[in-house]
Amino acid sequence: MTAPRRLALGAAALYLVTWVTSVAAVPLYGGSAFDAGAALAGRGSVLAAGLLEVVLALAVVGTALALYPLLRPHGPGAALGYAALRTLEATVILAGVVAILPAVARPASTAAPALDPGVVAGLHLVHDWTFLVGPGLVNPVNAVVLAVLLLRRRLVPRFVPLLGIVGAVLVAAMNVAVMFGVMTPQPALAVPLFAWEISLASVLAVRGIRPADGAPGRVPAPEAATAVGSPA
């Protein structure tokens, strides 16, 4: 198996990890990301959710690291921008984990932290905001950066990046509206962006990303033309 093929399969697998961990963490926290009035879940549930979000953050960065060598020949700036934005998204996610864990536990202890209820509510609120800013606002931006590159260079079937752009606009618009209190989160609006990642991961797993001209396994255009016109 070639290195590009391994990287594409690795990126697809890491996208799967991001879906599982992000979806599973929300109910373990008590569903706070979808219900502003939901109470924070118990100690064990929140600790499990925090651990899942740590894995999520690592997988988010991992997708960028796996895709970067494949994308760089097609657009170095966009490839670097995607990696940087994915890292930023992971950083915001980890900030939320660090904020919420003191509400339920102390390191190396099974005793309750005994924080004031107002402090716990504040930490809970910080975590909710990191969920909105990281996966809610930064993620759509990095999705557009990647989708535009894939679309312009025709690296995957056209419908895949178009789905990503539409999904990113819907999610970003929804979360800006949520930020200003115009509406409550509508999970259905995230379906196109979720479908974009599923479609992209499927393409990566099945066929990978088309290599750039001059990459191993491809004959540069001028040489190919010469080869076609030369006698046997």
Backbone as a ProteinNet text record, in pm:
[ID]
protein_1_A
[PRIMARY]
MTAPRRLALGAAALYLVTWVTSVAAVPLYGGSAFDAGAALAGRGSVLAAGLLEVVLALAVVGTALALYPLLRPHGPGAALGYAALRTLEATVILAGVVAILPAVARPASTAAPALDPGVVAGLHLVHDWTFLVGPGLVNPVNAVVLAVLLLRRRLVPRFVPLLGIVGAVLVAAMNVAVMFGVMTPQPALAVPLFAWEISLASVLAVRGIRPADGAPGRVPAPEAATAVGSPA
[TERTIARY]
84.9	0	88.5	59.2	139.6	113.1	206.4	191.2	66.3	36.8	-87.4	-212.3	-210.7	-327.6	-343.5	-232.9	-238.9	-288.8	-242.6	-286.1	-435.4	-484.1	-626.3	-711.1	-669.1	-742.3	-736.7	-620.9	-607.8	-699.5	-707.5	-797	-941.8	-980.6	-1117.4	-1149.7	-1056	-1077.4	-1089	-1007.7	-1011.6	-1140.5	-1193.6	-1324.3	-1430.2	-1422.5	-1516.6	-1504.7	-1382.5	-1361.2	-1424.6	-1410.5	-1468.9	-1620.7	-1684.2	-1830.8	-1874.4	-1811.9	-1853.2	-1835	-1718.2	-1689	-1772.7	-1793.3	-1870.6	-2016.8	-2073.5	-2214.6	-2234.2	-2142.4	-2158.4	-2137.9	-2054.4	-2023.2	-2141.7	-2223.8	-2331.8	-2429.4	-2488	-2580.6	-2511.7	-2383.2	-2312.3	-2296.1	-2286.4	-2279.2	-2415.2	-2520	-2654.3	-2731.8	-2677.1	-2746.3	-2741.1	-2643.4	-2640.9	-2620.6	-2556	-2529.7	-2658.5	-2765	-2889.6	-3000.5	-2977.8	-3080.3	-3012.7	-3033.4	-2965.9	-3007.8	-3123.6	-3170.2	-3137.9	-3068	-3037.1	-2936.3	-2957.7	-2864.2	-2741.5	-2628.9	-2506.4	-2521.7	-2476.4	-2488.6	-2395.8	-2398.9	-2318.3	-2169.9	-2092.2	-1946.1	-1894.2	-1933.9	-1882	-1917.8	-2039.4	-2085.1	-2006.8	-1985.1	-1911.5	-1764.5	-1704.4	-1565	-1551.2	-1648.3	-1645.2	-1660.4	-1749.7	-1768.3	-1642.7	-1577.7	-1453.7	-1345.5	-1335.2	-1236.6	-1267	-1395.2	-1433.3	-1396	-1412	-1378.9	-1227.9	-1150.3	-1004.9	-968.5	-1029.7	-1007.3	-1056	-1169.4	-1222.3	-1121.4	-1065.1	-969.3	-846.7	-797.8	-681.9	-716.5	-837.1	-878.3	-897.7	-947.7	-964.5	-829.8	-728.8	-595	-540.2	-569	-519.8	-570.6	-696	-747.1	-667.5	-633.3	-556.6	-415.2	-352.7	-217	-213.6	-317.3	-321.9	-347.1	-432.3	-467.2	-362.8	-287.7	-194.5	-98.5	-30	61.3	-10.1	-138	-213.8	-262.6	-290.7	-344.9	-236.8	-121.8	-17.2	22.5	39.5	76.4	-28.9	-155	-263.3	-285.7	-244.9	-266.6	-201.7	-74.3	-2.7	-70	-118.5	-182	-309.6	-393.9	-519.3	-494.4	-395.3	-362.6	-316	-230.3	-182.1	-294.5	-379.1	-492	-586.8	-612.7	-700.3	-639	-509.1	-442.9	-447.6	-424.3	-425.3	-564.9	-667.1	-803.8	-851.7	-811.7	-847.7	-780	-655.8	-585.9	-654.4	-699.2	-772.2	-901.4	-973.1	-1096.9	-1069.7	-963.9	-929.4	-892.1	-824.4	-785.3	-907.5	-1007.2	-1130	-1203.1	-1206	-1270	-1201.7	-1069.3	-995.4	-1016.1	-1027.8	-1055.4	-1187.8	-1286.7	-1414.9	-1405.8	-1324.5	-1306.2	-1241.7	-1136	-1066.7	-1160.4	-1250.8	-1343	-1446.1	-1496.8	-1609.1	-1566.4	-1447.1	-1407.8	-1400.9	-1354.4	-1352.7	-1491.5	-1595	-1730.7	-1772.2	-1705.3	-1747.7	-1637.6	-1512.4	-1404.9	-1278.1	-1194.6	-1057.8	-964	-846.7	-752.5	-712.9	-700.7	-654.4	-742.1	-870.5	-962	-1099.7	-1170.1	-1308.3	-1407.2	-1354.4	-1440.9	-1499.2	-1618	-1681	-1601.7	-1590.1	-1512.1	-1576.8	-1705.8	-1777.9	-1769.9	-1786.8	-1788.3	-1926.4	-1928.1	-2054	-2139.3	-2268.1	-2353.6	-2341.9	-2318.5	-2301.1	-2174.1	-2067.9	-1942.5	-1961.3	-2028.8	-2056	-2135.3	-2237.1	-2318	-2232.2	-2138	-2050	-1958.7	-1900.6	-1814.7	-1893.9	-2017.2	-2105.5	-2131.4	-2153.2	-2180.5	-2058.5	-1940.3	-1817.5	-1806.4	-1835.9	-1828.2	-1928.6	-2050.7	-2150.5	-2102.9	-2037.2	-1987	-1872.5	-1787.3	-1679.5	-1736.1	-1845.1	-1910.4	-1961.4	-2018.8	-2072.2	-1959.5	-1853.7	-1746.6	-1660.6	-1622.5	-1533.8	-1603.6	-1680.1	-1753	-1858.5	-1910.2	-2019.3	-1977.5	-1862.8	-1820.8	-1687.1	-1588.4	-1458.2	-1466.3	-1538.2	-1549.3	-1608.6	-1716.2	-1765.9	-1663.4	-1581.2	-1480.5	-1377.7	-1327.7	-1227.7	-1290.5	-1419.4	-1486.6	-1491.3	-1517.9	-1521.2	-1382.8	-1278.6	-1142.2	-1109.2	-1140.4	-1111.4	-1200.3	-1328.6	-1421.9	-1387.4	-1350.5	-1315	-1191.4	-1092.7	-973.5	-1008.6	-1086.9	-1126.2	-1207.5	-1290.8	-1375.3	-1293.2	-1206.4	-1127.5	-1032	-972.3	-875.2	-939.2	-1070.4	-1143.7	-1080.3	-1056.4	-988.6	-1084.5	-1211.6	-1314.7	-1437.9	-1537.5	-1660.2	-1720	-1771.8	-1814.4	-1918.2	-2008.2	-2115.3	-2061.5	-1944.2	-1891.2	-1853.9	-1768	-1737.8	-1856.9	-1947.3	-2066.2	-2152	-2163.4	-2236.5	-2168.6	-2035	-1961.3	-1982.8	-1983.4	-2003.1	-2142.7	-2243.2	-2381.2	-2398.8	-2347.3	-2359.5	-2288.9	-2172.1	-2096.3	-2170.7	-2228.7	-2303.8	-2424.1	-2494.9	-2612	-2573.2	-2467.6	-2427.1	-2374	-2292.7	-2238.7	-2350.6	-2444	-2555.3	-2640	-2666.6	-2745.7	-2676.1	-2546.9	-2477.5	-2457.9	-2446.4	-2445	-2580.7	-2688.9	-2822.5	-2839.8	-2786	-2791.5	-2710.3	-2595.8	-2510.5	-2585	-2664.2	-2735.2	-2876.1	-2908.6	-3037.3	-3155.7	-3131.4	-3240.3	-3314	-3242.9	-3303.3	-3231.8	-3289.8	-3226.6	-3159	-3064.7	-2997.8	-3097.7	-3077.1	-3162.2	-3073.9	-3067.8	-2978.3	-2997.1	-3117.1	-3142.4	-3057.8	-3026.1	-2946.3	-2801.7	-2758.9	-2622.3	-2610.5	-2723.2	-2720.5	-2636.5	-2650.3	-2567.4	-2417.6	-2376.2	-2233.9	-2186.4	-2271.9	-2240.1	-2229.5	-2322.3	-2320.4	-2196.2	-2149.4	-2026.5	-1907.5	-1895.3	-1782.4	-1793.6	-1916.9	-1936	-1898	-1943.6	-1913.5	-1764	-1699.9	-1556.5	-1479.8	-1515.9	-1447.7	-1465.9	-1584.6	-1610	-1521.5	-1509.3	-1423.3	-1277.6	-1235.2	-1097.3	-1071.3	-1167.4	-1149.2	-1150	-1233.3	-1250.2	-1144.9	-1119.3	-1030.9	-920.9	-931	-829.3	-842.4	-736.7	-733.3	-642.2	-688.3	-608.4	-473.2	-361.8	-230.3	-209	-123.7	-93	-2.3	1.7	94.4	235.9	311	449.1	464.8	352.8	361.1	396.9	450	484.3	365.5	389	280.7	211.2	246.8	185.9	294.1	267.2	361.4	325.8	418.8	388.3	332.9	247.8	177.1	269.3	378	463.4	525.7	571.6	633.4	532	408.4	304.4	274.9	269.1	242.1	351	478.5	590.5	584.1	547.5	542	435.7	320.6	211.9	251.9	325.9	361.4	487.1	564.3	690.1	666.5	755.2	739.4	762.8	707.5	724.2	866.9
-119.7	0	124.7	219	339.9	434.4	528	624.7	711.3	765.3	843.2	763.2	634.3	551	532.3	511.5	497.1	625.5	739.4	867.3	889.3	855.3	871.8	781.9	658	566.5	613.1	664.3	715.7	833.6	926	1040.7	996.4	898.6	847.9	788	710.5	649.1	755.8	859.7	965.6	1046.4	1066.1	1130	1047.5	915.9	828.9	848	859.4	881.9	1014	1118.6	1248.6	1240.4	1166.7	1154.8	1085	970.6	890	966.8	1027.8	1095.7	1222	1299.4	1423.3	1395.1	1294	1260.8	1198.7	1112.6	1043	1135.6	1238	1324.2	1409.9	1453.4	1547.7	1492.9	1375.1	1325.6	1294	1257.2	1228.7	1353.8	1469.8	1594.8	1635.4	1575.2	1612.6	1681.1	1680.2	1741.6	1892.3	1951.1	2096.4	2170.1	2107.3	2177.5	2203.7	2127.6	2144.3	2202.4	2205.8	2255.7	2342	2472.6	2565.7	2545.1	2484.7	2465.3	2329.9	2244.7	2110	2113.7	2030.5	2023.8	1942.6	1974.9	1900.3	1759.7	1660.6	1521	1492.2	1370	1331.1	1318.9	1295.2	1294.1	1196.7	1069.4	969.4	998.8	1044.6	1074.5	1190.1	1295	1411.8	1377.3	1296.9	1256.2	1174	1085.2	1006.1	1095.3	1193.5	1286	1368.6	1412.1	1487.5	1406.1	1278.6	1191.9	1174.9	1159.6	1148.8	1274.7	1390.3	1514.6	1533.1	1478.9	1480.1	1396.9	1279.3	1194.6	1266.7	1335.6	1413.2	1517.1	1593.1	1697.3	1638.1	1526.3	1461.1	1412.1	1358	1309.7	1425.9	1538.3	1656.9	1700.9	1709.8	1745.4	1635.9	1511	1399.5	1402.5	1441.9	1450.2	1551.1	1663.5	1766	1718.4	1649.3	1599.4	1492.8	1410.3	1305.5	1364	1467.3	1525	1623.6	1685	1790.3	1745.4	1629.7	1589	1562.9	1523.1	1496.3	1625.1	1726.9	1852.3	1951.8	1946.3	2046.6	2062.1	1953.7	1973.2	2048.4	2046	2110.7	2255.1	2288.8	2423.6	2437.2	2475.1	2480.8	2572	2688.2	2781.5	2725.7	2668.6	2612	2492.1	2409.2	2292.7	2336.2	2439	2489.6	2556.4	2631.4	2696.1	2595.4	2486.2	2382.3	2320.6	2290.8	2231.8	2327.2	2456.6	2555.1	2569.9	2573.5	2590	2466.7	2348.5	2227.4	2225.4	2273	2281.5	2381.5	2494.3	2593.3	2534.1	2461.6	2397.2	2301.2	2220.9	2126.5	2199.9	2313.2	2391.3	2442.5	2489.3	2538.1	2423.1	2307.3	2190.3	2155.1	2152.3	2118.3	2224.4	2349.8	2455.3	2428.9	2380.8	2348	2231.5	2132.4	2017.2	2061.9	2142	2190.1	2273.2	2346.7	2431	2349.3	2241.3	2169.8	2068.9	2010.8	1904.1	1949.7	2071.4	2112.2	2118.4	2122.7	2127.9	1996.9	1886.8	1756.5	1678.5	1717.8	1634.9	1715.2	1661.6	1707.7	1598.4	1635.3	1531.2	1438	1310.7	1208.5	1200.5	1223.1	1218.5	1175.1	1102.6	1065.4	1151.8	1246.7	1334.4	1444.6	1489.3	1599.5	1727.6	1815.5	1937.6	2039.6	2024.5	2113.4	2258.8	2284.4	2421	2482.3	2612.4	2684.3	2658.4	2639.7	2613.9	2719.8	2843.2	2948.6	2929.5	2881.5	2853.7	2738.7	2633.1	2518.5	2562.5	2647.2	2695.9	2776.2	2853.7	2933.1	2845.2	2742.2	2650	2575.4	2539.5	2472.9	2563.6	2690.1	2786.8	2806.7	2810.4	2822.1	2705.2	2585	2468.5	2478.9	2525	2540.7	2638.8	2745.4	2844.3	2787.2	2706.7	2647.5	2551.1	2482.9	2394.6	2475.6	2592.5	2675.7	2734.2	2782.8	2850.2	2751.3	2638.5	2543.3	2466.2	2361	2286.6	2370.9	2475.1	2552.5	2659.6	2724.7	2835.4	2810	2756.7	2732.9	2616.4	2512.5	2395.8	2429.4	2508.9	2544.5	2619.9	2702.2	2776	2679.7	2586.6	2494.8	2400.7	2372.2	2290.1	2361.8	2492.4	2568.9	2574.9	2595.9	2600.6	2470.6	2358.5	2229.2	2204.5	2234.3	2207.3	2288.6	2414.7	2499.1	2444.5	2400.8	2342.6	2215.7	2128.4	2004.6	2033	2135.7	2170.2	2231.6	2327.1	2395.1	2300	2209.6	2115.9	1986	1972.2	1853.3	1725.2	1727.7	1615	1504.3	1538.1	1441	1472.7	1383.1	1413.9	1547.9	1621.6	1759.7	1775.4	1677.8	1692.8	1696.3	1634.9	1626.6	1765.7	1843.4	1976.8	2071.6	2057.1	2142.5	2117.7	1991.2	1956.5	2018.8	2018.1	2077.7	2226.9	2296.6	2441.9	2477.4	2408.9	2435	2404.1	2289.6	2252.2	2349.5	2395.6	2489.6	2621.6	2670.6	2796.8	2782.1	2671	2649.4	2644.4	2569.3	2554.7	2686.8	2756.4	2884	2985.1	2993.2	3086.9	3053.3	2923.9	2883.2	2923.5	2899.1	2926.9	3075.9	3154.6	3299.8	3344.8	3287.5	3320.4	3276	3158.9	3111.6	3204	3248	3337	3464.4	3518.5	3643.1	3620.5	3494.4	3465	3471.7	3466.8	3474.9	3342.4	3231.7	3099.7	3003.4	2886.5	2780.3	2683.3	2601.3	2507.4	2414.5	2396.2	2307.3	2197.2	2080	1973.2	1935.4	1950.1	1911.7	1993.5	2116.7	2201.3	2153.9	2068.1	2016.1	1892.2	1840.3	1715.9	1728.6	1837.9	1847.1	1848.7	1916.6	1919.9	1782.9	1714	1577.8	1486.4	1504.9	1424.2	1453.4	1578	1613.4	1534.4	1525.5	1453	1303	1249.2	1107.7	1081.8	1169.8	1153.6	1164.8	1263.5	1281.5	1161.3	1114.2	997.8	875.5	860.3	746.6	753.1	872.6	889.8	862	912.1	887.5	738.9	667.7	525.1	443.2	483.6	403.5	435	565.4	601.5	699.5	767.2	863.8	993.4	1076.8	1205.3	1194.7	1249	1243.9	1311.1	1245	1306.8	1422.1	1515.5	1629.5	1586.8	1666.1	1640.2	1639.3	1541.8	1532.5	1446.9	1404.9	1317.9	1178.2	1095.6	959.4	886.4	820.8	747.2	823.5	954.3	1033.2	1087.4	1089.4	1144.5	1289.4	1385.9	1525.9	1545.5	1645.7	1666.6	1677.5	1760.9	1771.4	1637.8	1561.2	1433.2	1334.8	1342.7	1253	1280.2	1411	1446.5	1397.3	1409.2	1362.3	1212.2	1143.6	997.3	949.5	1021.5	981.3	1001.3	1110.2	1142.5	1074.7	1010.4	948.1	811.9	770	636.8	528.9	411.9	298.9	249.8
0	0	0	-88.5	-99.9	17.1	38.1	147	130.1	10	-5.4	27.7	-8	21.8	172.3	241.8	388.2	452.9	403.3	459.6	437.5	318.6	289.6	379	395.7	483.7	628.2	669.6	805.5	829.8	732.1	745.7	754	672.4	676.3	813.5	867.4	998.5	1107.9	1098.5	1199.3	1190.4	1069.8	1058	1130.7	1118.4	1189.2	1339.9	1390.2	1533.6	1576.9	1495.7	1532.3	1540.2	1450	1454.9	1582.5	1611.5	1726.5	1856.7	1874.3	2000.8	2018.8	1911	1925.6	1954.8	1889.5	1912.4	2050.2	2091.5	2219.5	2339	2324.1	2438.4	2481	2386.5	2418.2	2521.8	2503	2606.3	2738.6	2734.1	2858.9	2944.4	2881.3	2956.1	3012.2	2961.2	3002.9	2892.7	2770.9	2658	2658.5	2730.4	2745.7	2614.8	2516.1	2390.7	2312.4	2339.5	2268.2	2355.7	2485.8	2578.5	2683.2	2671.4	2762.4	2907.6	2930.3	3066.1	3124.5	3049.6	3097.5	3210.6	3311	3423.4	3384.1	3446.5	3422	3478.6	3403.5	3446	3563.5	3611.5	3726.1	3694.7	3800.5	3791.5	3686	3696.8	3604.5	3460	3437.5	3302.2	3242.3	3320.5	3271.4	3246.2	3334.4	3313.4	3185.2	3160.4	3037.3	2914.9	2924.7	2813.2	2788.6	2897	2881.4	2813.5	2851	2787.5	2638.8	2605.4	2464.7	2387.8	2450.8	2380.7	2365.8	2456.1	2437.3	2314.7	2304.4	2186	2060.2	2070.8	1958.4	1911.7	2005	1968.7	1899.2	1949.8	1887.4	1746.7	1730.1	1598.1	1500.5	1549.7	1464.7	1407.2	1494.1	1446.4	1355.7	1389	1309.1	1166	1145.4	1008.2	927.3	989.5	918.4	887.7	983.3	961.7	852.6	846.7	744.1	605.6	597.9	468.7	416.9	506	463.7	353.5	366.2	258	125.8	133	11.8	-54.3	27.2	-24.2	-64.7	-1.3	-23.5	-170.2	-249	-389.7	-470.7	-424.9	-498.9	-454.4	-334.3	-281.1	-145.3	-139.1	-10.2	91.9	45	138.2	197.6	112.8	161.6	252.6	216.1	299.3	438	441.5	570.2	648.2	576.7	644	705.8	634.6	689.3	814.3	809.5	925.7	1044.7	1019.2	1127.6	1187.4	1103.7	1152.9	1229.2	1183.4	1257.5	1394.6	1398.2	1526.7	1619.1	1562.2	1641.5	1695.5	1612.7	1657.1	1772.6	1761.1	1867.3	1995.7	1983.1	2100.6	2175.7	2102	2166.1	2235.6	2172	2233.2	2364.9	2365.4	2487.8	2595.7	2555	2653.9	2724.3	2649.6	2710.4	2806.5	2771.3	2860.6	2991.4	2980.2	3100.1	3186.9	3124.3	3200.2	3276.9	3215.9	3276	3381.8	3370	3462.7	3608.7	3640.2	3782	3846.3	3764.4	3819.2	3884.1	3848	3898.4	3968.8	3954.4	4010.2	4033.6	4122.9	4141.9	4091	4038.8	3992.8	4107.1	4077	4172.1	4296.4	4278.8	4392.9	4345.1	4430.7	4400.3	4478.9	4555.6	4634.3	4546.9	4582.7	4509.3	4532.1	4431.9	4448	4540.5	4568.9	4660.8	4617.3	4489.8	4440.4	4459.8	4470.5	4480.6	4356	4369.9	4253	4144.2	4183.8	4084.9	4003.2	4069.7	3999.1	3901.5	3947.2	3860	3737.6	3759	3647.1	3549.6	3605.6	3519.9	3435.2	3496.4	3421.9	3314.4	3350.6	3255	3134.4	3163	3057	2966.6	3026.5	2946.6	2849.5	2897.9	2810.1	2695.5	2725.8	2620.7	2513.2	2556.2	2459.4	2375.7	2434.9	2355.3	2251.1	2284.9	2188	2070.1	2099.4	1991.6	1906.5	1970	1895.7	1818	1880.3	1813.3	1703.5	1737.8	1634.8	1562.6	1628.9	1570.4	1472.6	1494.9	1408.6	1338.6	1410.4	1347.7	1248.9	1286	1197.6	1060.7	1051.4	918.7	833.9	897.6	820.6	762.2	844.4	789.1	685.3	700.1	599.5	464.9	466.6	342.1	278.8	359.5	306.3	233.6	297.2	236	113.8	124.9	16	-109	-90.1	-205.9	-276.7	-200.5	-262	-340	-279.4	-346.6	-472.7	-467.1	-581.7	-694.4	-660.4	-763.3	-834.5	-760	-819.1	-867	-846.1	-890.4	-834.5	-705.4	-640.6	-599.6	-586.6	-549.1	-633.2	-637	-710.2	-666.8	-763.3	-742.1	-630.7	-616.8	-517.7	-374.8	-351	-214.5	-161.1	-229.9	-177.1	-179	-277.3	-278.3	-154.6	-115.6	6.6	128.2	127.2	238.1	249.7	136.5	138.6	186.6	133.6	176.1	324.4	366.5	506.9	599.8	559.7	642.9	658.2	550.3	556.5	649.8	640.1	725.3	872.9	904.9	1044.8	1100.2	1022.2	1068.6	1091.2	997.5	1011.8	1134.4	1154	1270.2	1400	1408.8	1534.5	1559.9	1454.8	1474.3	1528.9	1474.5	1523.9	1669	1703.2	1841.8	1932.2	1885.5	1964.3	2004.7	1911.9	1939.4	1993.7	2025	2087.1	1994.4	1862.9	1766.4	1754.1	1775.6	1764.1	1856.5	1876.2	1953.5	1855.8	1900.8	1810.5	1742	1612.6	1533	1474.5	1539.9	1493.7	1347.7	1295	1155.6	1058	1094.9	1005.6	994.3	1087.2	1081.9	994.7	946.8	867.8	741	660.6	540.1	569.5	675.3	708.8	755.5	829.3	870.8	748.2	653.9	531.3	448.4	450.9	378.9	431.9	562.2	618.5	591	595.5	563.1	417.1	326.8	184.9	159	221.8	202.1	254.8	372.4	429	340.3	282.6	194.3	70	12.5	-104.5	-68	47.2	90.9	109.8	165.4	190.2	61.7	-34.9	-156.2	-261.7	-285.5	-397.1	-361.9	-246.5	-208.6	-286.6	-281.4	-350.6	-471.1	-582.3	-704.2	-681.8	-718.3	-700.4	-795.8	-756.8	-842.4	-955.9	-1064.4	-1173.8	-1120.4	-1159.7	-1113.4	-991.2	-929.9	-813.1	-858	-766.9	-803.8	-864.4	-975.5	-1039.4	-1149	-1168.2	-1274.8	-1366	-1495	-1591.3	-1614.1	-1595.3	-1620.1	-1760.6	-1776.8	-1902.5	-2023.7	-2021.6	-2138.6	-2176.4	-2075.3	-2103.1	-2158.8	-2106.4	-2154.7	-2301.8	-2338.7	-2476.1	-2568.9	-2522.3	-2600.5	-2619.5	-2508.1	-2513.4	-2611.8	-2613.6	-2702	-2848.2	-2878.1	-3014.7	-3064.2	-2975.3	-3016.1	-3076.7	-3164.9	-3224.4	-3121.6	-3145.8	-3054.2	-3058.8
[MASK]
++++++++++++++++++++++++++++++++++++++++++++++++++++++++++++++++++++++++++++++++++++++++++++++++++++++++++++++++++++++++++++++++++++++++++++++++++++++++++++++++++++++++++++++++++++++++++++++++++++++++++++++++++++++++++++++++++++++++

